[in-house]
Short mmCIF file of C-alpha atoms in Angstrom, two decimals:
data_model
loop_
_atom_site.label_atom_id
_atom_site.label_comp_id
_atom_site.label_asym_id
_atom_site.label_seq_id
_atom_site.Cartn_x
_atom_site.Cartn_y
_atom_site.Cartn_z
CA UNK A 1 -48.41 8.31 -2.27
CA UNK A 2 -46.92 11.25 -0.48
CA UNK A 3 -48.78 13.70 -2.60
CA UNK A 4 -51.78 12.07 -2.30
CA UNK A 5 -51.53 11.98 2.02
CA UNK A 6 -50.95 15.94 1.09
CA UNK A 7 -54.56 15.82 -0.98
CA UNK A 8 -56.35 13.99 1.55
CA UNK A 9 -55.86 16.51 3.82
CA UNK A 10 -57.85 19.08 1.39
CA UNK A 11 -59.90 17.03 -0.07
CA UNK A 12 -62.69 16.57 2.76
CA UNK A 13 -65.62 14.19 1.65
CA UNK A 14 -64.07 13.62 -1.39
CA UNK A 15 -61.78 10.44 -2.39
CA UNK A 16 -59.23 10.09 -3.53
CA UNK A 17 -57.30 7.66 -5.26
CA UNK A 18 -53.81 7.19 -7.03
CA UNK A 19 -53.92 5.92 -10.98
CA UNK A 20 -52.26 2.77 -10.05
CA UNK A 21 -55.48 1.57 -7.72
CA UNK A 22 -57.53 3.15 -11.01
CA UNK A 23 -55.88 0.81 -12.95
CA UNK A 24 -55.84 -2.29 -11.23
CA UNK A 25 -59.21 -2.33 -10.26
CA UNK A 26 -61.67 -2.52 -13.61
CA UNK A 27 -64.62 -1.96 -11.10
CA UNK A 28 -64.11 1.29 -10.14
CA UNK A 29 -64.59 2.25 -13.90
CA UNK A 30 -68.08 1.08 -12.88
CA UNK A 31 -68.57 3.35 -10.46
CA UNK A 32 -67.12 6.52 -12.22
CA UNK A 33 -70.07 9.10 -12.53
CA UNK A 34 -70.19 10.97 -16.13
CA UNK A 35 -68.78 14.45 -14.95
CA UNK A 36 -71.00 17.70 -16.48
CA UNK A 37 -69.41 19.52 -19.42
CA UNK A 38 -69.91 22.38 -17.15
CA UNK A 39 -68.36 21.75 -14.62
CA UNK A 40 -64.94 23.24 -13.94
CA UNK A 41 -61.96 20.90 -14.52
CA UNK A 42 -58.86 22.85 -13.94
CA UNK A 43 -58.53 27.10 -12.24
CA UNK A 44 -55.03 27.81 -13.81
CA UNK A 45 -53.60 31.01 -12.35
CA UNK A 46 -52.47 33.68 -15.19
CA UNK A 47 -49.21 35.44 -14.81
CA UNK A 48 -51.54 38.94 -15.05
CA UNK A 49 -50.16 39.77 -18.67
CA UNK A 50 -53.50 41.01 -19.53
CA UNK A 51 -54.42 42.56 -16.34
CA UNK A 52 -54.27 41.22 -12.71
CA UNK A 53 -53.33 37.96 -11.79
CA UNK A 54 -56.51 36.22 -11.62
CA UNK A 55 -57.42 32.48 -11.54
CA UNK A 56 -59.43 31.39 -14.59
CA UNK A 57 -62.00 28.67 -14.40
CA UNK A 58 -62.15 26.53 -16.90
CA UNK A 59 -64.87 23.07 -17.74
CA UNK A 60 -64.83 20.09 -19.39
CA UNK A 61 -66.50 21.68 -22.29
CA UNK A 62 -63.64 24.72 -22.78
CA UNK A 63 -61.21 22.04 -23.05
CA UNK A 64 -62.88 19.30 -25.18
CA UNK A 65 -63.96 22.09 -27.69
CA UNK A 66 -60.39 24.25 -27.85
CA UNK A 67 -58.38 20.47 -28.40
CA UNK A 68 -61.38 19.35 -30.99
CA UNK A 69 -61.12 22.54 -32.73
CA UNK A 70 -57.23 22.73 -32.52
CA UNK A 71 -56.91 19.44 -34.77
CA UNK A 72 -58.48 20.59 -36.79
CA UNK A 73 -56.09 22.89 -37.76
CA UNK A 74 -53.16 20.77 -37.11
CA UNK A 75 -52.31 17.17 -37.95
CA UNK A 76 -51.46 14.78 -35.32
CA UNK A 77 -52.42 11.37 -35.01
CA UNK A 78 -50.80 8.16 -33.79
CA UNK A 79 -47.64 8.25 -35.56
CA UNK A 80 -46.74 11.22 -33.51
CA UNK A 81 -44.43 11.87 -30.67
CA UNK A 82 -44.69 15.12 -28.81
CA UNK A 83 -41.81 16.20 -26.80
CA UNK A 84 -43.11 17.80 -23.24
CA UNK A 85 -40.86 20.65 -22.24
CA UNK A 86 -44.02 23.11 -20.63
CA UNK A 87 -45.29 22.28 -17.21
CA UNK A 88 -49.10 21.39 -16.85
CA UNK A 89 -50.33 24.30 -15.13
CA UNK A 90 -49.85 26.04 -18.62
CA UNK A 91 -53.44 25.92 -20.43
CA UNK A 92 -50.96 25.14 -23.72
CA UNK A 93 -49.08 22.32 -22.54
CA UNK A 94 -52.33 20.67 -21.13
CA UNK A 95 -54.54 21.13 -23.86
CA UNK A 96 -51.88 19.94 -26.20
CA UNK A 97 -50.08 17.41 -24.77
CA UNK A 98 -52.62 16.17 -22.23
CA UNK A 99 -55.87 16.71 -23.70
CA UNK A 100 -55.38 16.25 -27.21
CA UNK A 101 -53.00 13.48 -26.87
CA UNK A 102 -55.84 11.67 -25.91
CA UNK A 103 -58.10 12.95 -28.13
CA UNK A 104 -55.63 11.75 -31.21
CA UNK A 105 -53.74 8.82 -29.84
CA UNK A 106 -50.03 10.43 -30.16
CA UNK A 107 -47.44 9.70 -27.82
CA UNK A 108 -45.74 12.05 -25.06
CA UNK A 109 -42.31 11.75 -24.40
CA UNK A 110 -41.55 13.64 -21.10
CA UNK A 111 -37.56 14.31 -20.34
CA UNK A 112 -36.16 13.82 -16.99
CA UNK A 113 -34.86 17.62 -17.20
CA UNK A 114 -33.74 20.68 -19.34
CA UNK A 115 -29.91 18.36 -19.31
CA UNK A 116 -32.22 15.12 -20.39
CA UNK A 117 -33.63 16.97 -23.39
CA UNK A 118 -30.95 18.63 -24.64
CA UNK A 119 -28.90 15.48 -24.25
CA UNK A 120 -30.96 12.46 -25.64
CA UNK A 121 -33.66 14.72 -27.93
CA UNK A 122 -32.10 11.75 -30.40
CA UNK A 123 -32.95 9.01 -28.74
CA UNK A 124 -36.69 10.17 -27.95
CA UNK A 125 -37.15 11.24 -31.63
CA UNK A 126 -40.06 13.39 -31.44
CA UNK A 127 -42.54 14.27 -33.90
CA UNK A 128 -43.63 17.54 -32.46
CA UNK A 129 -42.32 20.19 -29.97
CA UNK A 130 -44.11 22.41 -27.89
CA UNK A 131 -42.29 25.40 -27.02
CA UNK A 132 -41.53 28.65 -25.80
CA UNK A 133 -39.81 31.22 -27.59
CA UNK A 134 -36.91 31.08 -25.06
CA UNK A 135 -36.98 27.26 -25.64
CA UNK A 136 -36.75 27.94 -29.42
CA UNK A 137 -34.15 30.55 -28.94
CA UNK A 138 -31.95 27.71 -26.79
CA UNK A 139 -32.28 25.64 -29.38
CA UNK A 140 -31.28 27.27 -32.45
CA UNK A 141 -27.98 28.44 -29.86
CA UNK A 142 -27.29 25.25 -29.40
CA UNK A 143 -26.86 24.05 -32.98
CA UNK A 144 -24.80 27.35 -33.22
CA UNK A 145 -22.51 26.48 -31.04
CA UNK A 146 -21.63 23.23 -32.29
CA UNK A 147 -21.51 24.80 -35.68
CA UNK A 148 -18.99 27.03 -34.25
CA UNK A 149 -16.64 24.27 -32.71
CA UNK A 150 -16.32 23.13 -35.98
CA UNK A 151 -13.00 23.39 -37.94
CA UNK A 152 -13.05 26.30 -40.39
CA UNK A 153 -14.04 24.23 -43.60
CA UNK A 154 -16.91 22.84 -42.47
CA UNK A 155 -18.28 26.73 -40.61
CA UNK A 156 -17.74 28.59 -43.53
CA UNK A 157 -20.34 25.81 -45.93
CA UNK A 158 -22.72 25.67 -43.18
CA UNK A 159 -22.90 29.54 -42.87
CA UNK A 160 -23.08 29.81 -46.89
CA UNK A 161 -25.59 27.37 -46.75
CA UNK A 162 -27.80 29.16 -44.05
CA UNK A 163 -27.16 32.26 -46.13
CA UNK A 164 -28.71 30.17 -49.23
CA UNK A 165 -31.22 28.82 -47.30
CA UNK A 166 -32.92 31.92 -46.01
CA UNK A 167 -32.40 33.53 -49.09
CA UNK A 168 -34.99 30.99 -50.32
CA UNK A 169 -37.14 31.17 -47.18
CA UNK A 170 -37.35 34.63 -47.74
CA UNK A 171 -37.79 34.48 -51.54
CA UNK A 172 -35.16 36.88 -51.98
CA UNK A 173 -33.22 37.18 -55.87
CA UNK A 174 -34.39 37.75 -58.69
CA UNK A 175 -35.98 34.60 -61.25
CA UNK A 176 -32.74 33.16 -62.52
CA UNK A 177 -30.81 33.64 -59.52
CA UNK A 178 -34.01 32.53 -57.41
CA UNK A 179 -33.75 29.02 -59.28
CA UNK A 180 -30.28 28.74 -58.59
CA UNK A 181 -30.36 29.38 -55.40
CA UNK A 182 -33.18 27.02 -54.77
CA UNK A 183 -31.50 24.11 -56.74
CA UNK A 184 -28.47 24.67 -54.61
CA UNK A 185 -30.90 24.14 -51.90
CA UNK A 186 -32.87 21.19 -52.08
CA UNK A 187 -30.04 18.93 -54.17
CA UNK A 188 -27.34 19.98 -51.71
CA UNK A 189 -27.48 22.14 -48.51
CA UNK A 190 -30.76 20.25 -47.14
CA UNK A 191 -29.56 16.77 -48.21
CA UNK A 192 -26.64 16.95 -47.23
CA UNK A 193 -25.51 19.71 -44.20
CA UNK A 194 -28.97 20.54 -42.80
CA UNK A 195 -29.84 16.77 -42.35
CA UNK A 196 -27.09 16.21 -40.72
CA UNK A 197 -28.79 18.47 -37.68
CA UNK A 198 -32.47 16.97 -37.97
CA UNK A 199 -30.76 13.88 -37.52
CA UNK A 200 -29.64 15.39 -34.53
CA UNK A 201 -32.86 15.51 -33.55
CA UNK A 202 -33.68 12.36 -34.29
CA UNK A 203 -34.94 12.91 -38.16
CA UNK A 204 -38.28 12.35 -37.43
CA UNK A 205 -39.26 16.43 -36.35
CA UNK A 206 -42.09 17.56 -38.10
CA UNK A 207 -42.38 21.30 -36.61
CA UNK A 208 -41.74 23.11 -33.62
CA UNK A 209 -44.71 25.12 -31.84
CA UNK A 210 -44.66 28.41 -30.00
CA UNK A 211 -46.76 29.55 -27.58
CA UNK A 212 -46.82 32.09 -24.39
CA UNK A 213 -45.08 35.09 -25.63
CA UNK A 214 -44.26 36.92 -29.18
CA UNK A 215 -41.84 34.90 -31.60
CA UNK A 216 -39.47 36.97 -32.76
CA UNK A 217 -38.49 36.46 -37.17
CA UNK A 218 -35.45 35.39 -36.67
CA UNK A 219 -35.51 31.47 -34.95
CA UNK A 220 -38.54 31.03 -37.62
CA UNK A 221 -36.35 31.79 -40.63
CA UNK A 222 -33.69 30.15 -39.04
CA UNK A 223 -35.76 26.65 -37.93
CA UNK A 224 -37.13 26.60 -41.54
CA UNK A 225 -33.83 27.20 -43.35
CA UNK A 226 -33.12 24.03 -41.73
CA UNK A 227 -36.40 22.10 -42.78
CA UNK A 228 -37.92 22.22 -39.28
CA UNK A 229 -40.74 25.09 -39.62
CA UNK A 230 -40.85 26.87 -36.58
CA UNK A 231 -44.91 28.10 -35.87
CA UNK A 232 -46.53 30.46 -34.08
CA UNK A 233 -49.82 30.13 -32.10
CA UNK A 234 -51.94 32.81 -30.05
CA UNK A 235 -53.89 32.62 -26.89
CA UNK A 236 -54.93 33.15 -23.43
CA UNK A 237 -55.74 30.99 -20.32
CA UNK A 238 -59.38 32.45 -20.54
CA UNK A 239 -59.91 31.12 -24.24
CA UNK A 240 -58.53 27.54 -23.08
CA UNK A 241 -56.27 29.10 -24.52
CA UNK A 242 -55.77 28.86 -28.47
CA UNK A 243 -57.65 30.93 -30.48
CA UNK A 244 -55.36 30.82 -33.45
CA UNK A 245 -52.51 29.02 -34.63
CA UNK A 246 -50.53 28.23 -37.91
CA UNK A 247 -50.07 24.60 -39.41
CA UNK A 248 -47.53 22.83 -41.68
CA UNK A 249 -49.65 23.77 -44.30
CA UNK A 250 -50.30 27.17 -43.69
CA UNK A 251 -47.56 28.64 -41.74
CA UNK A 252 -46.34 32.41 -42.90
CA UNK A 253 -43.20 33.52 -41.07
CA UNK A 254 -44.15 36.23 -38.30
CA UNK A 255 -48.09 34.94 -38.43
CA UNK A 256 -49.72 33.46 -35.48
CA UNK A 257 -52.16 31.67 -37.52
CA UNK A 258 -55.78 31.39 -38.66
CA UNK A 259 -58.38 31.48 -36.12
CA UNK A 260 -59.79 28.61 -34.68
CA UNK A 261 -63.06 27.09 -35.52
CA UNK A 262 -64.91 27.33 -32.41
CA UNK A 263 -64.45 31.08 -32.15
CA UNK A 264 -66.30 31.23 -35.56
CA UNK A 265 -70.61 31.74 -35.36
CA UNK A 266 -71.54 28.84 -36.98
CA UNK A 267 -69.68 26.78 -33.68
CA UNK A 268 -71.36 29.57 -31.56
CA UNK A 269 -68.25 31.13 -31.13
CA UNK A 270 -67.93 35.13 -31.70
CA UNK A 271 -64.68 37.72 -32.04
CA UNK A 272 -63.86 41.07 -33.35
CA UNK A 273 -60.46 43.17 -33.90
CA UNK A 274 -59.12 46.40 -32.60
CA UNK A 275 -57.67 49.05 -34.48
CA UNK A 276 -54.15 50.95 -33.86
CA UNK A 277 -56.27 53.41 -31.72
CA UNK A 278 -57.91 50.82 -29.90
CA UNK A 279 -61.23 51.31 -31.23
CA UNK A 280 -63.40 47.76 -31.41
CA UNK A 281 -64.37 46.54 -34.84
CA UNK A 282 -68.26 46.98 -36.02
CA UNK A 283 -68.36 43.44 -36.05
#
């Protein structure tokens, strides 16, 4: 109520109303208007790391199509729980946890604070993070730490297993030690040690996703030693933002992804590359 007295102020002609009147009145559904897809719904101010700071406008229609097109590429439905960490004047936390919650029917869980997450991330048992690198970097820390409080036994098998693990994340060996090292793997580093952490999670994570800034190799190779793959997306506020992303099913370690369908012609959508000297592609 206190942010809304703030609104009103700003707001002239317009009304405004709080979601709990929304809700408790069926009628006013009745007098909602159908809003243009043209129209802009949200001017979200970029940080200017692609030029000035400038405040992109964005419609309905930029929304709509980047969530519609972005699962597409990644699965999410009901049985999901997305963990919000990113505030909502991010383009990535409101197309993916706002707009494509929706969209899919999954659930967002959304922590009192940094403490709250880090504290009860079992007891919310999320599906699906979204993230920043710095987020995943905290993370992956975190479970380091505890590692390291550990009495020596128990360090030195986790750190052989991690060792094992990335080995096979990274397909390293040749074909009989390859095998071995991939038996030792899935019949007893993941079952038993490397569970032990998802559980701390809550054992229901699916994947992790990164957004906002570079990931570096290491927390991916790290997150999927583990069994929680660790993905990369790219973007900018004036693209809505994603315009590429990997998926559980096709994530390669230091990729951001395949392109999204609405930047491809056939959804009216159009791109091109540079090359090292900054020369644009022919097409």
């Amino acid at each position: 109520p206190a942010f809304a007295t703030k609104v009103r102020r700003c707001a002239g002609d317009v009304p405004v109303a709080l979601f709990e009147e929304g809700w408790a009145h069926d009628a006013l559904c009745e007098q909602a208007e159908i809003v243009p897809a043209e129209e802009i719904a949200a001017l979200i101010y970029t940080s200017g790391s692609t030029g000035m700071p400038k405040g992109v406008m964005l419609t309905h229609r930029n929304f709509h199509t980047n969530a519609a097109s972005a699962l597409e590429h990644i699965r999410l439905g009901p049985g999901d729980n997305m963990m919000s960490l990113l505030p909502y004047w991010h383009s990535f936390a409101l197309v993916g946890e706002v707009i494509m919650s929706v969209m899919a029917g999954y659930q967002v869980s959304i922590p009192k604070d940094k403490k709250d997450f880090a504290r009860n991330i079992g007891v919310y048992r999320p599906t699906v993070v979204l993230a920043v690198p710095r987020i995943a970097n905290v993370l992956m820390n975190s479970i380091l730490k505890k590692v390291s409080e550990k009495p020596a036994g128990p360090r030195a098998l986790f750190r052989m297993a991690l060792t094992n693990a990335r080995s096979v994340v990274r397909r390293r060996g040749g074909l009989g030690l390859g095998i071995l090292r991939q038996v030792l793997h899935l019949l007893v580093c993941d079952p038993i040690l490397f569970r032990k952490v998802r559980t701390g999670f809550g054992g229901r994570l699916r994947f992790i996703m990164s957004g906002g800034a570079p990931l570096d190799v290491e927390p991916q190779i790290f997150f999927k030693s583990i069994g929680v793959p660790l993905l990369q997306g790219y973007g900018l506020t004036e693209a809505t933002p994603i315009v590429s992303t990997s998926s559980e099913e096709r994530g390669r370690i230091g990729s951001c992804g395949t392109l999204l369908s609405w930047l491809k012609p056939g959804k009216g959508g159009d791109f091109t590359f540079r090359d090292e000297e900054g020369h644009l592609g022919p097409n």
